[in-house]
Amino acid sequence: MATALVWKNVGVAMQSAIGSALTITDITKANPGVVTSTAHGLSDGDIVYIECQGMHQLNERVARVAGKTTDSFQLEGIDTTLFDTFVSGTVQKVTLGTTISTARSVTSSGGDFSMIDKTTIHENARSEMPGLPNAISFQMEHIWDSTDAGLAAMKAASDVQGKRVFKFQFGTGGKIMLFSGYVGCTLLPGGSAQDLVTTQSVFTLNGTPTYYSA
């Protein structure tokens, strides 16, 4: 039976720093996938951002390091068995040091497929197949405060169209969601008479989120 969660005590963190790109020479098709990167210097539990060619399912994905050795590490929780074949890529350690503490609501959209019509003249009903999935996005409403450090960091990222890594954590020790993408945040105030002054942000994801139990 599913564990029901409530939107309370949710931590939202954004990338404050990202390390130098480390060359990946191989990613296995396994559960979990194993990355080879000579003398990578990463530790178990580190959050990493991956860019790769060939194994496109991992491109612009965020993962947690596990089972590290000097020249390799596991992509915790990511089964790459059925992924495409790795060609080349890089990995970067991410520091999630910016706290977002002004959000009042979250809505999500996207991830559904743009369907391709493959109907032939021999059929009497339309037939479709999945094309590319639509981009996933999160829309947030925030309490407006132009001096808030988290909002200011999102505005700075938005101004330069910068890619960032985010983490949602549902309660202390609870479920975690990691993803990368672009944040749109103008800090424009809005609202209704005698109500809170609010502002909006949008996170548009690259790739898909990665989920962890804790």
PDB file of C-alpha atoms in Angstrom, residues 5-145:
ATOM      1  CA  LEU A   5       2.516  12.206   1.975  1.00  0.00           C
ATOM      2  CA  VAL A   6       1.422  15.737   2.831  1.00  0.00           C
ATOM      3  CA  TRP A   7       2.870  18.991   1.507  1.00  0.00           C
ATOM      4  CA  LYS A   8       4.387  20.037   4.829  1.00  0.00           C
ATOM      5  CA  ASN A   9       7.897  20.025   6.249  1.00  0.00           C
ATOM      6  CA  VAL A  10       9.209  19.850   2.676  1.00  0.00           C
ATOM      7  CA  GLY A  11      12.769  21.007   2.127  1.00  0.00           C
ATOM      8  CA  VAL A  12      13.616  22.586  -1.231  1.00  0.00           C
ATOM      9  CA  ALA A  13      17.287  23.135  -2.057  1.00  0.00           C
ATOM     10  CA  MET A  14      18.966  24.550  -5.147  1.00  0.00           C
ATOM     11  CA  GLN A  15      22.478  24.158  -6.485  1.00  0.00           C
ATOM     12  CA  SER A  16      24.877  26.713  -5.028  1.00  0.00           C
ATOM     13  CA  ALA A  17      28.037  25.311  -6.633  1.00  0.00           C
ATOM     14  CA  ILE A  18      29.071  22.682  -9.155  1.00  0.00           C
ATOM     15  CA  GLY A  19      32.454  21.009  -9.526  1.00  0.00           C
ATOM     16  CA  SER A  20      34.693  20.604 -12.520  1.00  0.00           C
ATOM     17  CA  ALA A  21      33.607  18.178 -15.222  1.00  0.00           C
ATOM     18  CA  LEU A  22      35.165  14.717 -14.770  1.00  0.00           C
ATOM     19  CA  THR A  23      35.507  12.497 -17.837  1.00  0.00           C
ATOM     20  CA  ILE A  24      33.413   9.332 -17.919  1.00  0.00           C
ATOM     21  CA  THR A  25      34.919   6.475 -19.947  1.00  0.00           C
ATOM     22  CA  ASP A  26      32.122   3.928 -19.474  1.00  0.00           C
ATOM     23  CA  ILE A  27      28.697   3.336 -17.930  1.00  0.00           C
ATOM     24  CA  THR A  28      27.562  -0.259 -17.631  1.00  0.00           C
ATOM     25  CA  LYS A  29      24.133  -1.615 -18.427  1.00  0.00           C
ATOM     26  CA  ALA A  30      23.333  -2.975 -14.966  1.00  0.00           C
ATOM     27  CA  ASN A  31      21.226  -2.463 -11.840  1.00  0.00           C
ATOM     28  CA  PRO A  32      22.562  -0.126 -10.656  1.00  0.00           C
ATOM     29  CA  GLY A  33      24.632   1.312 -13.484  1.00  0.00           C
ATOM     30  CA  VAL A  34      28.350   1.645 -12.759  1.00  0.00           C
ATOM     31  CA  VAL A  35      30.301   4.678 -13.956  1.00  0.00           C
ATOM     32  CA  THR A  36      34.013   4.500 -14.751  1.00  0.00           C
ATOM     33  CA  SER A  37      35.865   7.777 -14.203  1.00  0.00           C
ATOM     34  CA  THR A  38      39.575   7.618 -13.417  1.00  0.00           C
ATOM     35  CA  ALA A  39      40.536   9.068  -9.993  1.00  0.00           C
ATOM     36  CA  HIS A  40      37.145  10.809  -9.724  1.00  0.00           C
ATOM     37  CA  GLY A  41      37.548  11.766  -6.055  1.00  0.00           C
ATOM     38  CA  LEU A  42      33.831  11.420  -5.292  1.00  0.00           C
ATOM     39  CA  SER A  43      32.417   9.931  -2.085  1.00  0.00           C
ATOM     40  CA  ASP A  44      29.368   7.810  -1.345  1.00  0.00           C
ATOM     41  CA  GLY A  45      26.354  10.067  -0.873  1.00  0.00           C
ATOM     42  CA  ASP A  46      27.636  12.837  -3.170  1.00  0.00           C
ATOM     43  CA  ILE A  47      25.087  14.315  -5.566  1.00  0.00           C
ATOM     44  CA  VAL A  48      26.277  14.364  -9.184  1.00  0.00           C
ATOM     45  CA  TYR A  49      25.051  15.827 -12.463  1.00  0.00           C
ATOM     46  CA  ILE A  50      25.627  13.746 -15.588  1.00  0.00           C
ATOM     47  CA  GLU A  51      25.904  14.721 -19.232  1.00  0.00           C
ATOM     48  CA  CYS A  52      26.418  11.946 -21.735  1.00  0.00           C
ATOM     49  CA  GLN A  53      26.012  10.856 -25.318  1.00  0.00           C
ATOM     50  CA  GLY A  54      24.727   7.481 -26.401  1.00  0.00           C
ATOM     51  CA  MET A  55      23.019   6.566 -23.133  1.00  0.00           C
ATOM     52  CA  HIS A  56      20.572   9.436 -23.576  1.00  0.00           C
ATOM     53  CA  GLN A  57      18.366   8.265 -20.697  1.00  0.00           C
ATOM     54  CA  LEU A  58      21.075   9.530 -18.325  1.00  0.00           C
ATOM     55  CA  ASN A  59      21.787  12.802 -20.106  1.00  0.00           C
ATOM     56  CA  GLU A  60      21.249  15.801 -17.782  1.00  0.00           C
ATOM     57  CA  ARG A  61      20.188  13.443 -14.982  1.00  0.00           C
ATOM     58  CA  VAL A  62      21.030  13.835 -11.284  1.00  0.00           C
ATOM     59  CA  ALA A  63      22.081  10.865  -9.152  1.00  0.00           C
ATOM     60  CA  ARG A  64      23.610   9.897  -5.841  1.00  0.00           C
ATOM     61  CA  VAL A  65      26.999   8.163  -5.604  1.00  0.00           C
ATOM     62  CA  ALA A  66      27.244   4.727  -3.986  1.00  0.00           C
ATOM     63  CA  GLY A  67      29.735   1.855  -3.891  1.00  0.00           C
ATOM     64  CA  LYS A  68      32.624   4.063  -4.945  1.00  0.00           C
ATOM     65  CA  THR A  69      36.095   2.793  -5.734  1.00  0.00           C
ATOM     66  CA  THR A  70      39.103   4.808  -6.864  1.00  0.00           C
ATOM     67  CA  ASP A  71      38.049   4.759 -10.513  1.00  0.00           C
ATOM     68  CA  SER A  72      34.337   3.913 -10.456  1.00  0.00           C
ATOM     69  CA  PHE A  73      31.035   4.384  -8.618  1.00  0.00           C
ATOM     70  CA  GLN A  74      27.452   3.198  -8.753  1.00  0.00           C
ATOM     71  CA  LEU A  75      24.526   5.372  -9.775  1.00  0.00           C
ATOM     72  CA  GLU A  76      22.447   4.605  -6.707  1.00  0.00           C
ATOM     73  CA  GLY A  77      18.917   3.539  -7.551  1.00  0.00           C
ATOM     74  CA  ILE A  78      19.258   3.823 -11.338  1.00  0.00           C
ATOM     75  CA  ASP A  79      18.796   0.662 -13.379  1.00  0.00           C
ATOM     76  CA  THR A  80      20.588   1.169 -16.714  1.00  0.00           C
ATOM     77  CA  THR A  81      20.060  -2.401 -17.973  1.00  0.00           C
ATOM     78  CA  LEU A  82      17.732  -1.395 -20.815  1.00  0.00           C
ATOM     79  CA  PHE A  83      19.329   1.979 -21.562  1.00  0.00           C
ATOM     80  CA  ASP A  84      21.111   2.731 -24.825  1.00  0.00           C
ATOM     81  CA  THR A  85      24.869   2.188 -25.120  1.00  0.00           C
ATOM     82  CA  PHE A  86      27.149   4.797 -23.542  1.00  0.00           C
ATOM     83  CA  VAL A  87      29.484   6.685 -25.904  1.00  0.00           C
ATOM     84  CA  SER A  88      31.023   9.570 -23.928  1.00  0.00           C
ATOM     85  CA  GLY A  89      30.228  11.924 -21.095  1.00  0.00           C
ATOM     86  CA  THR A  90      31.109  13.873 -17.971  1.00  0.00           C
ATOM     87  CA  VAL A  91      30.019  13.997 -14.334  1.00  0.00           C
ATOM     88  CA  GLN A  92      30.099  16.931 -11.892  1.00  0.00           C
ATOM     89  CA  LYS A  93      29.669  17.043  -8.117  1.00  0.00           C
ATOM     90  CA  VAL A  94      26.835  19.341  -7.038  1.00  0.00           C
ATOM     91  CA  THR A  95      26.552  21.339  -3.806  1.00  0.00           C
ATOM     92  CA  LEU A  96      22.933  22.027  -2.830  1.00  0.00           C
ATOM     93  CA  GLY A  97      23.572  25.013  -0.579  1.00  0.00           C
ATOM     94  CA  THR A  98      20.702  27.367  -1.441  1.00  0.00           C
ATOM     95  CA  THR A  99      17.486  26.929   0.552  1.00  0.00           C
ATOM     96  CA  ILE A 100      14.120  27.853  -0.963  1.00  0.00           C
ATOM     97  CA  SER A 101      11.831  28.664   1.987  1.00  0.00           C
ATOM     98  CA  THR A 102       9.093  30.881   0.516  1.00  0.00           C
ATOM     99  CA  ALA A 103       6.986  28.411  -1.504  1.00  0.00           C
ATOM    100  CA  ARG A 104       3.253  28.275  -0.762  1.00  0.00           C
ATOM    101  CA  SER A 105       2.108  25.865  -3.485  1.00  0.00           C
ATOM    102  CA  VAL A 106       3.503  23.506  -6.111  1.00  0.00           C
ATOM    103  CA  THR A 107       1.899  22.167  -9.278  1.00  0.00           C
ATOM    104  CA  SER A 108       3.470  19.882 -11.864  1.00  0.00           C
ATOM    105  CA  SER A 109       2.854  19.155 -15.519  1.00  0.00           C
ATOM    106  CA  GLY A 110       4.409  17.440 -18.536  1.00  0.00           C
ATOM    107  CA  GLY A 111       5.983  14.051 -19.001  1.00  0.00           C
ATOM    108  CA  ASP A 112       3.160  12.924 -21.281  1.00  0.00           C
ATOM    109  CA  PHE A 113       4.016  11.870 -24.825  1.00  0.00           C
ATOM    110  CA  SER A 114       3.395  13.758 -28.027  1.00  0.00           C
ATOM    111  CA  MET A 115       1.646  10.992 -29.957  1.00  0.00           C
ATOM    112  CA  ILE A 116       2.508  10.140 -33.571  1.00  0.00           C
ATOM    113  CA  ASP A 117      -0.255   9.042 -35.899  1.00  0.00           C
ATOM    114  CA  LYS A 118       0.676   5.753 -37.609  1.00  0.00           C
ATOM    115  CA  THR A 119      -2.712   4.951 -39.086  1.00  0.00           C
ATOM    116  CA  THR A 120      -2.647   3.076 -42.391  1.00  0.00           C
ATOM    117  CA  ILE A 121      -5.278   3.017 -45.097  1.00  0.00           C
ATOM    118  CA  HIS A 122      -6.087  -0.550 -44.042  1.00  0.00           C
ATOM    119  CA  GLU A 123      -7.424   0.363 -40.592  1.00  0.00           C
ATOM    120  CA  ASN A 124     -10.846   1.629 -39.555  1.00  0.00           C
ATOM    121  CA  ALA A 125      -9.623   3.493 -36.451  1.00  0.00           C
ATOM    122  CA  ARG A 126      -6.677   5.761 -35.796  1.00  0.00           C
ATOM    123  CA  SER A 127      -3.519   4.153 -34.429  1.00  0.00           C
ATOM    124  CA  GLU A 128      -0.849   6.088 -32.510  1.00  0.00           C
ATOM    125  CA  MET A 129       2.584   5.533 -30.990  1.00  0.00           C
ATOM    126  CA  PRO A 130       4.556   7.608 -28.477  1.00  0.00           C
ATOM    127  CA  GLY A 131       6.855  10.324 -29.798  1.00  0.00           C
ATOM    128  CA  LEU A 132       8.941  12.543 -27.529  1.00  0.00           C
ATOM    129  CA  PRO A 133       7.724  13.224 -23.985  1.00  0.00           C
ATOM    130  CA  ASN A 134       6.788  16.812 -23.226  1.00  0.00           C
ATOM    131  CA  ALA A 135       9.079  18.680 -20.837  1.00  0.00           C
ATOM    132  CA  ILE A 136       8.269  18.284 -17.144  1.00  0.00           C
ATOM    133  CA  SER A 137       7.788  21.482 -15.159  1.00  0.00           C
ATOM    134  CA  PHE A 138       7.001  22.590 -11.633  1.00  0.00           C
ATOM    135  CA  GLN A 139       5.187  25.868 -10.998  1.00  0.00           C
ATOM    136  CA  MET A 140       5.543  27.459  -7.559  1.00  0.00           C
ATOM    137  CA  GLU A 141       3.837  30.353  -5.839  1.00  0.00           C
ATOM    138  CA  HIS A 142       6.052  32.133  -3.298  1.00  0.00           C
ATOM    139  CA  ILE A 143       5.629  34.735  -0.615  1.00  0.00           C
ATOM    140  CA  TRP A 144       7.170  37.800  -2.267  1.00  0.00           C
ATOM    141  CA  ASP A 145      10.296  39.170  -0.614  1.00  0.00           C
TER     142      ASP A 145
END
